[in-house]
GROMACS .gro file of C-alpha atoms in nm:
model
  222
    1UNK     CA    1   0.009  -0.010   0.000
    2UNK     CA    2   0.134   0.344  -0.075
    3UNK     CA    3   0.064   0.664   0.100
    4UNK     CA    4   0.066   1.040   0.096
    5UNK     CA    5   0.347   1.151   0.305
    6UNK     CA    6   0.462   1.486   0.406
    7UNK     CA    7   0.807   1.519   0.540
    8UNK     CA    8   0.825   1.839   0.749
    9UNK     CA    9   1.191   1.947   0.766
   10UNK     CA   10   1.256   1.759   0.443
   11UNK     CA   11   1.507   2.018   0.328
   12UNK     CA   12   1.748   1.897   0.620
   13UNK     CA   13   1.985   1.596   0.574
   14UNK     CA   14   1.763   1.341   0.774
   15UNK     CA   15   1.435   1.458   0.614
   16UNK     CA   16   1.605   1.458   0.275
   17UNK     CA   17   1.718   1.100   0.327
   18UNK     CA   18   1.389   0.963   0.454
   19UNK     CA   19   1.206   1.149   0.171
   20UNK     CA   20   1.429   0.995  -0.096
   21UNK     CA   21   1.382   0.636   0.057
   22UNK     CA   22   0.997   0.677   0.068
   23UNK     CA   23   0.971   0.820  -0.272
   24UNK     CA   24   1.172   0.555  -0.409
   25UNK     CA   25   0.948   0.295  -0.257
   26UNK     CA   26   0.656   0.444  -0.451
   27UNK     CA   27   0.490   0.674  -0.188
   28UNK     CA   28   0.377   1.028  -0.298
   29UNK     CA   29   0.608   1.252  -0.092
   30UNK     CA   30   0.573   1.623  -0.031
   31UNK     CA   31   0.888   1.810   0.099
   32UNK     CA   32   0.762   2.063   0.369
   33UNK     CA   33   0.967   2.367   0.464
   34UNK     CA   34   0.903   2.732   0.581
   35UNK     CA   35   1.017   2.828   0.235
   36UNK     CA   36   0.803   2.677  -0.040
   37UNK     CA   37   1.073   2.755  -0.297
   38UNK     CA   38   1.328   2.590  -0.100
   39UNK     CA   39   1.111   2.284  -0.063
   40UNK     CA   40   1.048   2.258  -0.448
   41UNK     CA   41   1.428   2.267  -0.508
   42UNK     CA   42   1.494   1.984  -0.265
   43UNK     CA   43   1.210   1.785  -0.420
   44UNK     CA   44   1.378   1.828  -0.763
   45UNK     CA   45   1.716   1.730  -0.614
   46UNK     CA   46   1.569   1.417  -0.469
   47UNK     CA   47   1.367   1.331  -0.783
   48UNK     CA   48   1.675   1.358  -0.991
   49UNK     CA   49   1.843   1.099  -0.782
   50UNK     CA   50   1.580   0.830  -0.835
   51UNK     CA   51   1.608   0.619  -1.126
   52UNK     CA   52   1.249   0.582  -1.244
   53UNK     CA   53   0.909   0.751  -1.182
   54UNK     CA   54   0.868   0.916  -0.855
   55UNK     CA   55   0.598   1.144  -0.702
   56UNK     CA   56   0.779   1.420  -0.494
   57UNK     CA   57   0.694   1.787  -0.485
   58UNK     CA   58   0.766   2.065  -0.240
   59UNK     CA   59   0.545   2.299  -0.050
   60UNK     CA   60   0.529   2.533   0.265
   61UNK     CA   61   0.493   2.326   0.588
   62UNK     CA   62   0.131   2.369   0.640
   63UNK     CA   63   0.019   2.306   0.285
   64UNK     CA   64   0.243   1.982   0.275
   65UNK     CA   65   0.087   1.852   0.602
   66UNK     CA   66  -0.264   1.946   0.498
   67UNK     CA   67  -0.229   1.751   0.145
   68UNK     CA   68  -0.090   1.428   0.317
   69UNK     CA   69  -0.235   1.150   0.525
   70UNK     CA   70   0.089   1.072   0.714
   71UNK     CA   71   0.329   1.374   0.833
   72UNK     CA   72   0.689   1.289   0.918
   73UNK     CA   73   0.854   1.540   1.149
   74UNK     CA   74   1.229   1.551   1.077
   75UNK     CA   75   1.289   1.890   1.237
   76UNK     CA   76   1.552   2.026   1.496
   77UNK     CA   77   1.459   2.016   1.854
   78UNK     CA   78   1.502   2.392   1.896
   79UNK     CA   79   1.156   2.532   1.793
   80UNK     CA   80   0.992   2.205   1.784
   81UNK     CA   81   0.698   2.292   2.012
   82UNK     CA   82   0.641   2.617   1.822
   83UNK     CA   83   0.637   2.444   1.500
   84UNK     CA   84   0.398   2.152   1.600
   85UNK     CA   85   0.165   2.404   1.756
   86UNK     CA   86   0.162   2.599   1.427
   87UNK     CA   87   0.058   2.296   1.240
   88UNK     CA   88  -0.207   2.164   1.496
   89UNK     CA   89  -0.499   2.192   1.266
   90UNK     CA   90  -0.326   2.017   0.981
   91UNK     CA   91  -0.203   1.738   1.196
   92UNK     CA   92  -0.534   1.652   1.375
   93UNK     CA   93  -0.656   1.307   1.278
   94UNK     CA   94  -0.339   1.191   1.102
   95UNK     CA   95  -0.057   0.961   1.173
   96UNK     CA   96   0.230   1.180   1.268
   97UNK     CA   97   0.587   1.020   1.269
   98UNK     CA   98   0.856   1.178   1.496
   99UNK     CA   99   1.207   1.114   1.443
  100UNK     CA  100   1.317   1.420   1.643
  101UNK     CA  101   1.622   1.382   1.858
  102UNK     CA  102   1.653   1.627   2.153
  103UNK     CA  103   2.022   1.641   2.184
  104UNK     CA  104   2.265   1.876   2.341
  105UNK     CA  105   2.641   1.922   2.241
  106UNK     CA  106   2.955   2.020   2.433
  107UNK     CA  107   3.319   1.965   2.435
  108UNK     CA  108   3.275   1.594   2.495
  109UNK     CA  109   3.025   1.557   2.218
  110UNK     CA  110   2.654   1.494   2.169
  111UNK     CA  111   2.432   1.376   2.468
  112UNK     CA  112   2.057   1.330   2.533
  113UNK     CA  113   1.889   1.607   2.706
  114UNK     CA  114   1.715   1.533   3.041
  115UNK     CA  115   1.347   1.612   2.974
  116UNK     CA  116   1.020   1.529   3.132
  117UNK     CA  117   0.883   1.423   2.803
  118UNK     CA  118   1.016   1.303   2.481
  119UNK     CA  119   0.987   1.503   2.148
  120UNK     CA  120   0.728   1.243   2.033
  121UNK     CA  121   0.544   1.283   2.368
  122UNK     CA  122   0.550   1.657   2.336
  123UNK     CA  123   0.392   1.644   1.981
  124UNK     CA  124   0.126   1.418   2.107
  125UNK     CA  125   0.033   1.647   2.393
  126UNK     CA  126   0.048   1.942   2.161
  127UNK     CA  127  -0.192   1.763   1.902
  128UNK     CA  128  -0.389   1.515   2.096
  129UNK     CA  129  -0.618   1.443   1.793
  130UNK     CA  130  -0.315   1.298   1.608
  131UNK     CA  131  -0.168   0.946   1.636
  132UNK     CA  132   0.207   1.018   1.704
  133UNK     CA  133   0.455   0.741   1.649
  134UNK     CA  134   0.823   0.753   1.727
  135UNK     CA  135   1.043   0.605   1.460
  136UNK     CA  136   1.349   0.635   1.216
  137UNK     CA  137   1.554   0.794   1.499
  138UNK     CA  138   1.876   0.598   1.446
  139UNK     CA  139   1.938   0.573   1.070
  140UNK     CA  140   2.232   0.799   0.969
  141UNK     CA  141   2.129   1.065   0.705
  142UNK     CA  142   2.423   0.996   0.495
  143UNK     CA  143   2.340   0.611   0.470
  144UNK     CA  144   1.991   0.707   0.375
  145UNK     CA  145   2.122   0.923   0.103
  146UNK     CA  146   2.424   0.752  -0.023
  147UNK     CA  147   2.392   0.380   0.036
  148UNK     CA  148   2.277   0.179  -0.266
  149UNK     CA  149   1.976  -0.045  -0.191
  150UNK     CA  150   1.804  -0.129   0.142
  151UNK     CA  151   1.985  -0.078   0.466
  152UNK     CA  152   1.911  -0.449   0.555
  153UNK     CA  153   2.176  -0.470   0.812
  154UNK     CA  154   1.966  -0.228   1.043
  155UNK     CA  155   1.641  -0.253   1.213
  156UNK     CA  156   1.380   0.035   1.243
  157UNK     CA  157   1.231   0.054   1.611
  158UNK     CA  158   0.881   0.184   1.621
  159UNK     CA  159   0.688   0.306   1.938
  160UNK     CA  160   0.343   0.437   1.978
  161UNK     CA  161   0.015   0.411   2.166
  162UNK     CA  162  -0.218   0.376   1.850
  163UNK     CA  163  -0.179   0.032   1.738
  164UNK     CA  164  -0.314   0.109   1.372
  165UNK     CA  165  -0.081   0.391   1.326
  166UNK     CA  166   0.206   0.195   1.471
  167UNK     CA  167   0.141  -0.074   1.217
  168UNK     CA  168   0.134   0.154   0.943
  169UNK     CA  169   0.477   0.287   1.027
  170UNK     CA  170   0.616  -0.055   1.090
  171UNK     CA  171   0.527  -0.124   0.710
  172UNK     CA  172   0.686   0.200   0.603
  173UNK     CA  173   1.018   0.096   0.765
  174UNK     CA  174   1.054  -0.143   0.469
  175UNK     CA  175   1.122   0.171   0.246
  176UNK     CA  176   1.446   0.191   0.442
  177UNK     CA  177   1.559  -0.148   0.534
  178UNK     CA  178   1.364  -0.388   0.305
  179UNK     CA  179   1.183  -0.534   0.610
  180UNK     CA  180   0.916  -0.446   0.861
  181UNK     CA  181   0.993  -0.230   1.154
  182UNK     CA  182   1.000  -0.366   1.511
  183UNK     CA  183   0.756  -0.298   1.770
  184UNK     CA  184   0.934  -0.128   2.051
  185UNK     CA  185   0.640  -0.061   2.282
  186UNK     CA  186   0.443   0.243   2.392
  187UNK     CA  187   0.500   0.605   2.295
  188UNK     CA  188   0.681   0.657   2.631
  189UNK     CA  189   0.952   0.446   2.512
  190UNK     CA  190   1.071   0.744   2.285
  191UNK     CA  191   1.241   0.884   2.611
  192UNK     CA  192   1.486   0.612   2.562
  193UNK     CA  193   1.507   0.589   2.172
  194UNK     CA  194   1.573   0.952   2.121
  195UNK     CA  195   1.869   0.999   2.328
  196UNK     CA  196   2.022   0.679   2.202
  197UNK     CA  197   2.110   0.870   1.888
  198UNK     CA  198   2.381   1.043   2.087
  199UNK     CA  199   2.538   0.703   2.148
  200UNK     CA  200   2.540   0.624   1.772
  201UNK     CA  201   2.689   0.958   1.673
  202UNK     CA  202   2.983   0.899   1.919
  203UNK     CA  203   3.030   0.560   1.786
  204UNK     CA  204   3.028   0.703   1.441
  205UNK     CA  205   3.303   0.963   1.544
  206UNK     CA  206   3.528   0.719   1.727
  207UNK     CA  207   3.531   0.444   1.442
  208UNK     CA  208   3.475   0.690   1.152
  209UNK     CA  209   3.179   0.499   1.024
  210UNK     CA  210   2.807   0.533   0.993
  211UNK     CA  211   2.677   0.289   1.256
  212UNK     CA  212   2.341   0.149   1.274
  213UNK     CA  213   2.111  -0.038   1.508
  214UNK     CA  214   2.021  -0.405   1.477
  215UNK     CA  215   1.812  -0.602   1.711
  216UNK     CA  216   1.899  -0.988   1.748
  217UNK     CA  217   1.688  -1.274   1.855
  218UNK     CA  218   1.372  -1.186   1.670
  219UNK     CA  219   1.216  -1.424   1.420
  220UNK     CA  220   1.196  -1.300   1.059
  221UNK     CA  221   0.991  -0.980   1.057
  222UNK     CA  222   1.002  -0.902   0.680
   0.00000   0.00000   0.00000
């Protein structure tokens, strides 16, 4: 099944990479940005990279969200609450995927911020009529954009409180890894998933690689 998906923050590295993978899998993708012309330019860049037909356009954030059934938030933590609040009416009744990682940075590198709620939980609180799902936190932006073929050595963890929305996102994970995502539990687990990204960034730096997350001991979940 294909979907109409808005990637809000699609002009950034993570959003661009996820939009590319989703469009390549046959989904109709709209790049969202505060600047519609910048979104259109990024959509053209992504379309040019796809070998074959693809449906991908650009629009201002609100228009992108309004025209889609699924909205993926790939935006910086700074300003997250303001942005989500501004899109509340467009997000109502929709599946919202949050891959936002609230991280801090100092001389010792990145670290997870100590917060009372995760970014995904904040989005759910701000738009209670949406079904927010946390996912795609741990896939490196460059791997999404530069690697050929599915990232089948990695797993996508998915957390959420709405079982139907979570099931949809677990299916969408195949656009990245070639296999169904893994059910990681309730939305509150985003509090652990989001800061784990800081660990992977440090591993990447120490070993000069693009590390990923793989879960062992689970039967085939393709």
